[in-house]
mmCIF file of C-alpha atoms in Angstrom:
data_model
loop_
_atom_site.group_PDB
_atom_site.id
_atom_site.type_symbol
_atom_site.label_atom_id
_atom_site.label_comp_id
_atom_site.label_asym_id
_atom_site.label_seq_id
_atom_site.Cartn_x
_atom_site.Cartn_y
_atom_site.Cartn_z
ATOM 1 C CA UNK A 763 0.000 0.000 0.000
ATOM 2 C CA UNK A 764 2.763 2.181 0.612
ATOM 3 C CA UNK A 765 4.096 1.729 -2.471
ATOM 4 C CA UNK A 766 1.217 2.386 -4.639
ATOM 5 C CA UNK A 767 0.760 5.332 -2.171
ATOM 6 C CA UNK A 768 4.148 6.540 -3.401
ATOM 7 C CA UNK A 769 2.294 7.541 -6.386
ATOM 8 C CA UNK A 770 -0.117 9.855 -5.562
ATOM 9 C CA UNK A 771 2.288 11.639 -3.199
ATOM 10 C CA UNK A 772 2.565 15.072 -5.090
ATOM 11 C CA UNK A 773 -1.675 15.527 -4.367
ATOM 12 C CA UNK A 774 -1.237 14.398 -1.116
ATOM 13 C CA UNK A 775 1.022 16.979 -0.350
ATOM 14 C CA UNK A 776 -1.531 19.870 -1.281
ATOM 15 C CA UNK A 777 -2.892 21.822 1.315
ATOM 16 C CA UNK A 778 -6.057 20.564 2.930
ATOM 17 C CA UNK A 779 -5.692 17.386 0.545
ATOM 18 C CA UNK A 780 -3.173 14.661 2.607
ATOM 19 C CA UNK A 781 -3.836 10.733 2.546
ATOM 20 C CA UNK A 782 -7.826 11.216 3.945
ATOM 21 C CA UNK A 783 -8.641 13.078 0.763
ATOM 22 C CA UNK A 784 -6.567 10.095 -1.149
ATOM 23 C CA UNK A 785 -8.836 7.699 0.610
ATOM 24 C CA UNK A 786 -12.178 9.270 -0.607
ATOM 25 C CA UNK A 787 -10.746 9.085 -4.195
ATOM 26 C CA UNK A 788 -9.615 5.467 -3.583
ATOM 27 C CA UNK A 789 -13.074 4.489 -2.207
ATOM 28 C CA UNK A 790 -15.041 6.414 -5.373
ATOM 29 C CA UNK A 791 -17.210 4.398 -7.945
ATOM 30 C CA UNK A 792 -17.570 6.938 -11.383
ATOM 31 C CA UNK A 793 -18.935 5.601 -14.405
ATOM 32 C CA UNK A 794 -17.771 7.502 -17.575
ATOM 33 C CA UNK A 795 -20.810 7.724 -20.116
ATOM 34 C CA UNK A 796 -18.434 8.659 -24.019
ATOM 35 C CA UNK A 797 -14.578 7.584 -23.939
ATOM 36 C CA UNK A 798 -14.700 10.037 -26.842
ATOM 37 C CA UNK A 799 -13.132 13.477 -27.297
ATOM 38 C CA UNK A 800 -14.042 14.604 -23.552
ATOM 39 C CA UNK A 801 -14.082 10.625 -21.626
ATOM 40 C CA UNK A 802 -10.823 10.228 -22.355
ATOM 41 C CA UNK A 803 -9.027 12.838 -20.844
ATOM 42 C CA UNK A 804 -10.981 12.984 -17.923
ATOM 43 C CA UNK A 805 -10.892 9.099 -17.424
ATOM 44 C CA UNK A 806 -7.052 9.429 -18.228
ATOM 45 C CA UNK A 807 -6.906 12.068 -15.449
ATOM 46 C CA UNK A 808 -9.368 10.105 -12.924
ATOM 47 C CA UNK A 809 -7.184 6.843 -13.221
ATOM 48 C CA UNK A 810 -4.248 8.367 -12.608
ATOM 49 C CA UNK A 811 -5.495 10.460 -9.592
ATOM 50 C CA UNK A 812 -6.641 6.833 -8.270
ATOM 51 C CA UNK A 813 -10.483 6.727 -8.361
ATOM 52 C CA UNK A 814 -10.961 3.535 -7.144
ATOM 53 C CA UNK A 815 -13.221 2.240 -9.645
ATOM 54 C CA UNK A 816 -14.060 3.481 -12.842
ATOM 55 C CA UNK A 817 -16.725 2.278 -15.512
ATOM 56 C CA UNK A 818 -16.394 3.076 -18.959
ATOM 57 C CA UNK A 819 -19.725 3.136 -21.152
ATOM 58 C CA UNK A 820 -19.548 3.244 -24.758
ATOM 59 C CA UNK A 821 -21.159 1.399 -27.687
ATOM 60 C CA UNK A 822 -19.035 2.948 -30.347
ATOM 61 C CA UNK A 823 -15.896 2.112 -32.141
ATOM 62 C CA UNK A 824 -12.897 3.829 -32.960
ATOM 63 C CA UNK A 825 -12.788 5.950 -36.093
ATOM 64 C CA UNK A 826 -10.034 8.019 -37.684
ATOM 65 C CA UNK A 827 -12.119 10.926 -37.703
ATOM 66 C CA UNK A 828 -11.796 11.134 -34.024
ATOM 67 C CA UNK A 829 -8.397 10.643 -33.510
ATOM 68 C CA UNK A 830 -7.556 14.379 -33.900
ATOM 69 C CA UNK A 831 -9.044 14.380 -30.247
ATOM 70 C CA UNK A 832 -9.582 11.433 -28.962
ATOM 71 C CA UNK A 833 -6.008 11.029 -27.536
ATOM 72 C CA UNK A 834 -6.363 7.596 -26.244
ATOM 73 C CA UNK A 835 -6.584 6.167 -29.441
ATOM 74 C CA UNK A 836 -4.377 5.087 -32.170
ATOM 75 C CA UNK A 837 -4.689 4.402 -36.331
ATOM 76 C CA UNK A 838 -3.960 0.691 -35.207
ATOM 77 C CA UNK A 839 -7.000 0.746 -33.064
ATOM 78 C CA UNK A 840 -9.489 1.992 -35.527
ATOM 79 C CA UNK A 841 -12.466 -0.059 -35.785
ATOM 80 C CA UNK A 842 -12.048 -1.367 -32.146
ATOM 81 C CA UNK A 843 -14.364 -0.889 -29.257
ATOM 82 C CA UNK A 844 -13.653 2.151 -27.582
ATOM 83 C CA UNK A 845 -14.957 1.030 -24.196
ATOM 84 C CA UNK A 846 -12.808 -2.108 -24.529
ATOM 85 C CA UNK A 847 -9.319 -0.517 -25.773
ATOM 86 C CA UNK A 848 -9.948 2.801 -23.130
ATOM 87 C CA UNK A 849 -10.041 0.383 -20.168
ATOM 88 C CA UNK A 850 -7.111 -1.980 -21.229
ATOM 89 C CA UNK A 851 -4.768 1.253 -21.495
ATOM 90 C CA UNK A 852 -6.390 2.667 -18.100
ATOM 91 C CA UNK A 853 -5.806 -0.398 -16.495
ATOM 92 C CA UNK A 854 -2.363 -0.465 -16.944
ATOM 93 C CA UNK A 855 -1.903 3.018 -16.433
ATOM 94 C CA UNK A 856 -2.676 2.325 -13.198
ATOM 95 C CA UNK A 857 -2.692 -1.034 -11.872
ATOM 96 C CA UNK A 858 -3.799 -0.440 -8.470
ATOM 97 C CA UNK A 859 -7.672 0.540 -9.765
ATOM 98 C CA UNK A 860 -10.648 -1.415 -11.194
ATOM 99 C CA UNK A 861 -11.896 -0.381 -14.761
ATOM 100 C CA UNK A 862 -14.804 -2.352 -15.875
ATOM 101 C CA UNK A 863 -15.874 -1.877 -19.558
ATOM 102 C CA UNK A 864 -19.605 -1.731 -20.442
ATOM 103 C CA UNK A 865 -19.565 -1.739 -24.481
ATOM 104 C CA UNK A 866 -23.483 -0.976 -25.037
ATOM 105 C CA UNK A 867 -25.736 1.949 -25.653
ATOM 106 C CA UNK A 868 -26.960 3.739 -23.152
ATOM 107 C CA UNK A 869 -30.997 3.764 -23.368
ATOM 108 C CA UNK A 870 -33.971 4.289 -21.477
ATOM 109 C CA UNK A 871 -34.425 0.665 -20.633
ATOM 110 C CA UNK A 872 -30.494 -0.006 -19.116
ATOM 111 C CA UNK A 873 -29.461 3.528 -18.062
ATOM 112 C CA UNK A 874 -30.289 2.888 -14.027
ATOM 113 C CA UNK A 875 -29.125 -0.561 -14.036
ATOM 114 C CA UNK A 876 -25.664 1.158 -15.070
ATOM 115 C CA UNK A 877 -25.450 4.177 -12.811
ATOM 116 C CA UNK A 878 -26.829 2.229 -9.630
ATOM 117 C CA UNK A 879 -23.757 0.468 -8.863
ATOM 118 C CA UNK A 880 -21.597 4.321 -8.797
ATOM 119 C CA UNK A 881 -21.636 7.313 -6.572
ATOM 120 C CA UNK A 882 -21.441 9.451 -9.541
ATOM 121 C CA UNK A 883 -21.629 9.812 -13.807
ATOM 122 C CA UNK A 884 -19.575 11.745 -15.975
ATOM 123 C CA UNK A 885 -21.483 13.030 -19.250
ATOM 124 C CA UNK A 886 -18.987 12.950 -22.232
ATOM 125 C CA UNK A 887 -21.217 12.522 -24.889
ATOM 126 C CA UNK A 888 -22.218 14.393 -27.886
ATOM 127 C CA UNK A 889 -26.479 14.172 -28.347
ATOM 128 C CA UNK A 890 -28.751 16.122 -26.615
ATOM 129 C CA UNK A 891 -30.893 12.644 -26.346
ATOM 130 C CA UNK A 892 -28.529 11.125 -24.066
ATOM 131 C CA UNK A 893 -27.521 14.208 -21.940
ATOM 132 C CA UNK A 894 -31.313 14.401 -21.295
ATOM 133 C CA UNK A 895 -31.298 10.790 -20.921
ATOM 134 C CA UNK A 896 -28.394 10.961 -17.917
ATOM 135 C CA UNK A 897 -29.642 14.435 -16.321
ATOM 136 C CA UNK A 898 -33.452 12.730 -15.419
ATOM 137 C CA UNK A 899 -31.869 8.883 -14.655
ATOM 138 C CA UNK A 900 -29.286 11.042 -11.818
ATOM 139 C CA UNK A 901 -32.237 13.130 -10.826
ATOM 140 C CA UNK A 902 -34.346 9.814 -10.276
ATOM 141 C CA UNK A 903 -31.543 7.832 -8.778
ATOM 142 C CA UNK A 904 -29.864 11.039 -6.232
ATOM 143 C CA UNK A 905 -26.712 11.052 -8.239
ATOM 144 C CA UNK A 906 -24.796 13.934 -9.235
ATOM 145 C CA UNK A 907 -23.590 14.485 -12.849
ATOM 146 C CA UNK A 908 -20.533 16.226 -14.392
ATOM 147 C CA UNK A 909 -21.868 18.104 -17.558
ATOM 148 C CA UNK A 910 -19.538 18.982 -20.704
ATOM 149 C CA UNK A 911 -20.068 19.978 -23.567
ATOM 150 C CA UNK A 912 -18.109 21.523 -26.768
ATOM 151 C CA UNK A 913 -18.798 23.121 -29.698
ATOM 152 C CA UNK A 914 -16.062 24.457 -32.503
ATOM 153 C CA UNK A 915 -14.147 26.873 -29.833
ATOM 154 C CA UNK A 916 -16.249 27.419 -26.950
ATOM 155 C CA UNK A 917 -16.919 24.650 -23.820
ATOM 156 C CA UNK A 918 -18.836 24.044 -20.901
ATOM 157 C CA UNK A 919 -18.953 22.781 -17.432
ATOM 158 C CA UNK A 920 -20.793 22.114 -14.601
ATOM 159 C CA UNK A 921 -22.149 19.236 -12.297
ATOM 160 C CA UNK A 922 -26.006 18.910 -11.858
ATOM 161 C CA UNK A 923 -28.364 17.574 -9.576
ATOM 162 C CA UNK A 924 -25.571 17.983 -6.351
ATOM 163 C CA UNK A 925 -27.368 17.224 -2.427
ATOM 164 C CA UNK A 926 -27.060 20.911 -0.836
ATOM 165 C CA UNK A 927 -26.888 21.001 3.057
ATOM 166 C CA UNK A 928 -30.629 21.875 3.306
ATOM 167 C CA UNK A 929 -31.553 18.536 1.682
ATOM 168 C CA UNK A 930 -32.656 20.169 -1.918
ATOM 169 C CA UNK A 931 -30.732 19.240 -5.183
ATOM 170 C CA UNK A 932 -28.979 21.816 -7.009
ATOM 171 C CA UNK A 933 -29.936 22.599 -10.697
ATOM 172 C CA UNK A 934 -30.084 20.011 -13.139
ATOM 173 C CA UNK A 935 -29.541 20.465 -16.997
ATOM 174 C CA UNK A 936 -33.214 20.663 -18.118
ATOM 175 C CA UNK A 937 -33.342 23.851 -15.611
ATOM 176 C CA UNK A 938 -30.668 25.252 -17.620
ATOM 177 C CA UNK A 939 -31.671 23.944 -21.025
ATOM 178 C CA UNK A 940 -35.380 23.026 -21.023
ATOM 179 C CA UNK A 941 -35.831 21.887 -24.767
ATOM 180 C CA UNK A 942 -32.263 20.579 -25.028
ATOM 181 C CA UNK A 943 -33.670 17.661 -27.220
ATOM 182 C CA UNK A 944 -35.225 19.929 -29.634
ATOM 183 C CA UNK A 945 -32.309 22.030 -30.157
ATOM 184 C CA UNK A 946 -30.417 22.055 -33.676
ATOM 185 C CA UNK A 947 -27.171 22.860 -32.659
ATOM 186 C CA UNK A 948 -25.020 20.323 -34.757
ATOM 187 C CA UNK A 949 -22.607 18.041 -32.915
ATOM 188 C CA UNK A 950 -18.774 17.985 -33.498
ATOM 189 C CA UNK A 951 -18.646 15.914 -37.028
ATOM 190 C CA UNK A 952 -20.855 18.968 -38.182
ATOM 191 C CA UNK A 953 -19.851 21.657 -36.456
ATOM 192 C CA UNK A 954 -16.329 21.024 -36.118
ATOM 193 C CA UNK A 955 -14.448 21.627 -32.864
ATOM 194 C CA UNK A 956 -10.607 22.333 -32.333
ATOM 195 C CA UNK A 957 -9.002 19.617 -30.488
ATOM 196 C CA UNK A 958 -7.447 21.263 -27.633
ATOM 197 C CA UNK A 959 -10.576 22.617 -26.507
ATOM 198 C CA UNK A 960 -11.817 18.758 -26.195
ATOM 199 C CA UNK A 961 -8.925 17.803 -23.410
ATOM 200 C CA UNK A 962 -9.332 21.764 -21.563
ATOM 201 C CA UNK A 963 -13.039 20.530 -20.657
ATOM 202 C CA UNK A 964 -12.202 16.810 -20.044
ATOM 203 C CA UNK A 965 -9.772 17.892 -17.807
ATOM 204 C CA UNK A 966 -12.320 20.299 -16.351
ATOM 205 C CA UNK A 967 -14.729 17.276 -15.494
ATOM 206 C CA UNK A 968 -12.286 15.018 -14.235
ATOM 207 C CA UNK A 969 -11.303 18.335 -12.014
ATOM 208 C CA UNK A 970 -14.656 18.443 -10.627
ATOM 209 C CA UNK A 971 -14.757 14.934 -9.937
ATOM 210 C CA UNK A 972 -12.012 15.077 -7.779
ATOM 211 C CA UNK A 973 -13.561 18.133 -6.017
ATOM 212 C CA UNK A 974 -16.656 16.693 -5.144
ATOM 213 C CA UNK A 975 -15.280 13.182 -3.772
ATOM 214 C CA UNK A 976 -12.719 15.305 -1.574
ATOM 215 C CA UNK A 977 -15.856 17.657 -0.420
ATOM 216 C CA UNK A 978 -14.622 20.755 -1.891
ATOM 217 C CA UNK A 979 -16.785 24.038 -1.151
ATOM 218 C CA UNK A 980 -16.490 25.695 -3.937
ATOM 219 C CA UNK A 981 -18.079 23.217 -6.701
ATOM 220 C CA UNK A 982 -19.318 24.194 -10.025
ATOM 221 C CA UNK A 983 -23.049 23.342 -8.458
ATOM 222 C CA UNK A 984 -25.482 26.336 -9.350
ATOM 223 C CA UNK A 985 -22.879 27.561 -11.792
ATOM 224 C CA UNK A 986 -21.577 26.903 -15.249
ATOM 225 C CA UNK A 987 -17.931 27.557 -16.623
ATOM 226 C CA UNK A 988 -17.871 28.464 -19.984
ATOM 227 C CA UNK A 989 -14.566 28.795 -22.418
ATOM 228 C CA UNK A 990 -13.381 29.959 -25.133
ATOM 229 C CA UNK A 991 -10.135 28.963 -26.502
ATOM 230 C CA UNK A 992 -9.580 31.615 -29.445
ATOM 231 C CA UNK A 993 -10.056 34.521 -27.150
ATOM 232 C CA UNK A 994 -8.939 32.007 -23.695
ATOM 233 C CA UNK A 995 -11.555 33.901 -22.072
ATOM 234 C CA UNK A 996 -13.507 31.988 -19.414
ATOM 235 C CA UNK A 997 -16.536 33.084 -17.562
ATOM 236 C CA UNK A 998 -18.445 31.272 -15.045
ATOM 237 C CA UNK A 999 -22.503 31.796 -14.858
ATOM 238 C CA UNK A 1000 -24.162 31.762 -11.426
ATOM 239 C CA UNK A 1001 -27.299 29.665 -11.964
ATOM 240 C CA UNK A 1002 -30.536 29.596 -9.589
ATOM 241 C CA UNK A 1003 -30.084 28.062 -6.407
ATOM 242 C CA UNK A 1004 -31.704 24.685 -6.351
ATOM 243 C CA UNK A 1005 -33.953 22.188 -8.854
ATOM 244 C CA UNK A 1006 -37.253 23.423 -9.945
ATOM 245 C CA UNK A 1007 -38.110 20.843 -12.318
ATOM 246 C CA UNK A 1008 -40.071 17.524 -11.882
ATOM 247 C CA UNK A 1009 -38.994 14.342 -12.911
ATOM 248 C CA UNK A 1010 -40.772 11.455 -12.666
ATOM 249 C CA UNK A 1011 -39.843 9.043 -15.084
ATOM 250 C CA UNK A 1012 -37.709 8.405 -18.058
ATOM 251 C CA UNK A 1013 -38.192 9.284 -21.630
ATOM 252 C CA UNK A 1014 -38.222 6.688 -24.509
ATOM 253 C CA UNK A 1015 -35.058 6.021 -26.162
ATOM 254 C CA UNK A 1016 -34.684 6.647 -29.767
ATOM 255 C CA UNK A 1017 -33.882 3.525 -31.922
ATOM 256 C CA UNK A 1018 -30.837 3.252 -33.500
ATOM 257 C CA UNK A 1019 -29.369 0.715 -36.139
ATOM 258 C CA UNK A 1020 -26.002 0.174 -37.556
ATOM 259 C CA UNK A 1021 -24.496 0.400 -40.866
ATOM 260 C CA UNK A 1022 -24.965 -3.584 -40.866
ATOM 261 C CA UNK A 1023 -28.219 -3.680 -39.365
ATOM 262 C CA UNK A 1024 -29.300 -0.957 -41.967
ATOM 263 C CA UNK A 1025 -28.610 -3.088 -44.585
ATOM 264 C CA UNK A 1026 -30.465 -6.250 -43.658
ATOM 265 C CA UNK A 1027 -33.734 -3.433 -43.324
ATOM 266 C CA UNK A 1028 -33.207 -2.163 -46.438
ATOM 267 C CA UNK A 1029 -34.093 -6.136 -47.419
ATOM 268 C CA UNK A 1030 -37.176 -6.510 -46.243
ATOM 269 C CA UNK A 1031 -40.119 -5.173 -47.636
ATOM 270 C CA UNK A 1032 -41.785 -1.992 -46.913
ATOM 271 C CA UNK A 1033 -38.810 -0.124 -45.738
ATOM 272 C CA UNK A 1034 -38.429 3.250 -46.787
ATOM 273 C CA UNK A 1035 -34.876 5.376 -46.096
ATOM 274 C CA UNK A 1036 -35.243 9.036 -45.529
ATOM 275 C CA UNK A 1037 -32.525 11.512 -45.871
ATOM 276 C CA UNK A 1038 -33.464 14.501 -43.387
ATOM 277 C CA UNK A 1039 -30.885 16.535 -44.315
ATOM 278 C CA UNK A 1040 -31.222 19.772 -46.479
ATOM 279 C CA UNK A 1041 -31.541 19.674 -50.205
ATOM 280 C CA UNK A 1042 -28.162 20.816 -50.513
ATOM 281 C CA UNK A 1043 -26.674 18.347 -48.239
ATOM 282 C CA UNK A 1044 -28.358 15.288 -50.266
ATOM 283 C CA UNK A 1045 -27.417 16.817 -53.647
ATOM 284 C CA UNK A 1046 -23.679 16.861 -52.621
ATOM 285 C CA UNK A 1047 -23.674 13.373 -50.998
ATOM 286 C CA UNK A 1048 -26.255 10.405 -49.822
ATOM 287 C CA UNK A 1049 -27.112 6.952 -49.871
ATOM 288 C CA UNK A 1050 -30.045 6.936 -51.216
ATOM 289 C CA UNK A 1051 -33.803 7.005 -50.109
ATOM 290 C CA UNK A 1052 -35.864 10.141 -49.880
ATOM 291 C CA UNK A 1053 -34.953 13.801 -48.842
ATOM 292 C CA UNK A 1054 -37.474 15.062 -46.647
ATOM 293 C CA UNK A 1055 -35.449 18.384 -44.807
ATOM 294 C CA UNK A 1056 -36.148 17.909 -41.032
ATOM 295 C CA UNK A 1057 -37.626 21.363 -41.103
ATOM 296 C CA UNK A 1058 -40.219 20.392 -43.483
ATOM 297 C CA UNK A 1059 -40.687 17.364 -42.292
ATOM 298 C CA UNK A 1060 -44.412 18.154 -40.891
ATOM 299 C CA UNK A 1061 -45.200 18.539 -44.369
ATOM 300 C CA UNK A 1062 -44.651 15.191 -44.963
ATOM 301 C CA UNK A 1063 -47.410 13.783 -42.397
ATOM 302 C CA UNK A 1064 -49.411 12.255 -45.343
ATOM 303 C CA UNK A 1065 -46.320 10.164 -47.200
ATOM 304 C CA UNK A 1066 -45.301 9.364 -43.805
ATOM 305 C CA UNK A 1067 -48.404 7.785 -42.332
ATOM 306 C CA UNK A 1068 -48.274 5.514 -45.559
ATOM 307 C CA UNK A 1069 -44.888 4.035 -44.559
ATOM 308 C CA UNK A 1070 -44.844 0.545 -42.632
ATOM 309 C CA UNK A 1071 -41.690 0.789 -41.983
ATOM 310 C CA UNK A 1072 -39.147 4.395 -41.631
ATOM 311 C CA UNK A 1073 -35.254 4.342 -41.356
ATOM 312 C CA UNK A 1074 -34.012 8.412 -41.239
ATOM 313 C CA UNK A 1075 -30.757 9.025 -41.589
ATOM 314 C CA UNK A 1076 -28.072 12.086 -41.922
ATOM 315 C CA UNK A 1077 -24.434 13.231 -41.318
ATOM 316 C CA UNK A 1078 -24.231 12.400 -37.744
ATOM 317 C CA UNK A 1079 -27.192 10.450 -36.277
ATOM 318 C CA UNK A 1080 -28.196 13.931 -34.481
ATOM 319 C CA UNK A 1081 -31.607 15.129 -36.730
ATOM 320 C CA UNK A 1082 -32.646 11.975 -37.423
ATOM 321 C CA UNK A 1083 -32.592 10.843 -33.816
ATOM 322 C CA UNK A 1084 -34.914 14.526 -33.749
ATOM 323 C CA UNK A 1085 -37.641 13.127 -37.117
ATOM 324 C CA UNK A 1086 -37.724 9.717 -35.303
ATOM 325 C CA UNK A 1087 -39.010 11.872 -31.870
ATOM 326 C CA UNK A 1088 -41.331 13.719 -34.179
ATOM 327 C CA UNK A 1089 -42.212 10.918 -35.721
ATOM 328 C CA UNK A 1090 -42.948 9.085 -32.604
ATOM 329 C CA UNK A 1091 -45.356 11.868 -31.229
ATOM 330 C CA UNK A 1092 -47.798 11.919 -33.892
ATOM 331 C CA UNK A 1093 -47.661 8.339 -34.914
ATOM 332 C CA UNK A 1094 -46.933 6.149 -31.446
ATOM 333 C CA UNK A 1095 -46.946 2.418 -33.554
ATOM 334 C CA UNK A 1096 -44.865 3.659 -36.365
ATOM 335 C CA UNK A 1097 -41.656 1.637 -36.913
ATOM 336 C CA UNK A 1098 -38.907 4.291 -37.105
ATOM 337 C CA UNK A 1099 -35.622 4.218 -36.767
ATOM 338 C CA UNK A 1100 -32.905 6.173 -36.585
ATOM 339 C CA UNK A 1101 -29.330 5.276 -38.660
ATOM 340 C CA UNK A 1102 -26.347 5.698 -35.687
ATOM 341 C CA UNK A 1103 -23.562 7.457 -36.737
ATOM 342 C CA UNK A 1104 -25.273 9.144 -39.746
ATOM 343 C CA UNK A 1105 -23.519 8.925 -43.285
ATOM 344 C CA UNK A 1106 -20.199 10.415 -42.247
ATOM 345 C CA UNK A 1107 -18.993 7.015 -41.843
ATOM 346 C CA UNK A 1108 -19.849 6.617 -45.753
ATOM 347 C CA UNK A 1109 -18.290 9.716 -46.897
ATOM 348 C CA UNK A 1110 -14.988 8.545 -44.908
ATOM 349 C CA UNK A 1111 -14.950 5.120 -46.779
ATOM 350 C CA UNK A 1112 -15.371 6.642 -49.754
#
């Protein structure tokens, strides 16, 4: 024990930190939801500060357009599971911890069974579905969440749904962002986002982590720290005091289906593909299938109600995910599904 103690000793030696803050990091449970641009370098950080056990949830694989800032990965790696290859490389970062990989999707129907074996989740991915998702399953089970989010330069931070000292919760991120799922702000393989600014915020949450298992005061609770990295500017937002949204259960996942599993649909009879991209978009590049825009999608109610069977797809997995919701709310039995990923993955094999 002394040994492995050995290597911690440079955060022991902080003020107010010494070996009974090491202990509270040592007896931690985190699960890591995304070992993508912001999981890894907060699970990088976590492990090496020795949380003593750390899950790692993540369906996807690794692709070489996310190497640029997912740091944990390399071009021999690509097509791997992220999930499995992030906790092999954690584990022998440090030895002394216990990484357990969880390789699925994160939906509606699995999310508490993951989170009720940790004392707290880290949010690294990149859909509003599943931030929603994560935010009402830590509000139902009395876990706190570590928020981040980026977008092209700018980043956020924050940890939701904290126990105050009076007994209330702090906010949680449908107080801040009420129609989160709705919104239309494209993820990264859209947007873009500078690399850098991926490992400032994972660092950030793995930061907060570490605060709130060593019972820091001064947590990011009732606040959120924004960045960004052109101007290096950061600002941090007080937020209302405590939670005034109800939560009572969990929302429906979206379905998803692989590139694989969208082929063997595409067999059987009565499917119809739908490109909800704009008309641009489809004219430059698609797969096929119809191009209904998501924006005039309503338009569509007619065609739509026709369909036995719906599979929407378009760059990243992000509007479709959106027409399969809309979808869902005016025609409950429809089959619909959404394509994961989007057609990036095409484009890049072409």
């Amino acid at each position: 024990m002394e040994k492995s103690m050995d290597r911690y000793q440079c955060q022991i030696a902080l003020p107010e930190f010494g070996s009974t803050s090491q202990d509270l990091l040592h007896n931690a449970r985190v699960l890591i939801v995304g070992i993508g641009g912001l999981g890894c370098p907060a699970a990088q950080y976590l492990a090496a500060a020795g949380i003593g056990t750390i899950g790692i949830a993540d369906d996807d694989i690794i692709s070489l357009s996310n190497l640029h800032r997912q740091i944990l990965y390399t071009p021999e790696e690509i097509g791997l599971s992220k999930a499995q290859v992030s906790c092999q490389k954690l584990q022998k970062q440090n030895p002394d911890i216990q990484i357990k990989a969880h390789p699925v999707r994160v939906t509606s129907e699995n999310v508490m069974d993951l989170i009720k074996d940790y004392d707290l989740v880290v949010e690294g991915t990149d859909n509003f579905e599943t931030k929603c998702l994560l935010n009402d399953a830590c509000v139902l089970a009395g876990k706190p969440l570590v928020y981040g989010a980026i977008y092209q330069y700018e980043g956020q931070v924050s940890i939701w749904n904290v126990l105050r000292e009076d007994g209330s919760r702090s906010v949680n991120y449908r107080d801040i962002f009420p129609d989160a799922e709705n919104s239309q702000i494209p993820n990264c393989s859209e947007g873009g986002v500078i690399p850098t600014l991926a490992g400032i915020v994972g660092c950030m949450q793995a930061n907060e982590v570490i605060k709130y298992f060593t019972l820091s005061k001064d947590l990011l609770a009732g606040k959120l720290w924004l960045m960004n990295v052109m101007s290096g500017k950061t600002t941090i937002i007080k937020l209302k005091g405590q939670t005034s949204v109800e939560i009572y259960a969990l929302n429906e996942s979206v379905c998803s289906i692989t590139r694989d599993e969208l082929h063997e649909k595409l067999k059987q009879k009565g499917t119809v593909l739908i490109d909800v991209r704009t008309k641009e978009e489809h004219q430059l590049f698609n797969i096929g299938g119809k191009n209904f825009p998501l924006d005039d999608l309503e338009n569509h109610w007619n065609q739509i109600a026709e369909f036995e069977k719906i599979i929407f797809y378009c760059a990243s997995g992000n509007r479709s995910s959106k027409a399969v919701r809309m979808i869902k709310k005016i025609f409950p039995t429809q089959k619909v599904y959404s394509l994961k990923n989007g057609i990036e993955q095409y484009r890049h094999n072409v």
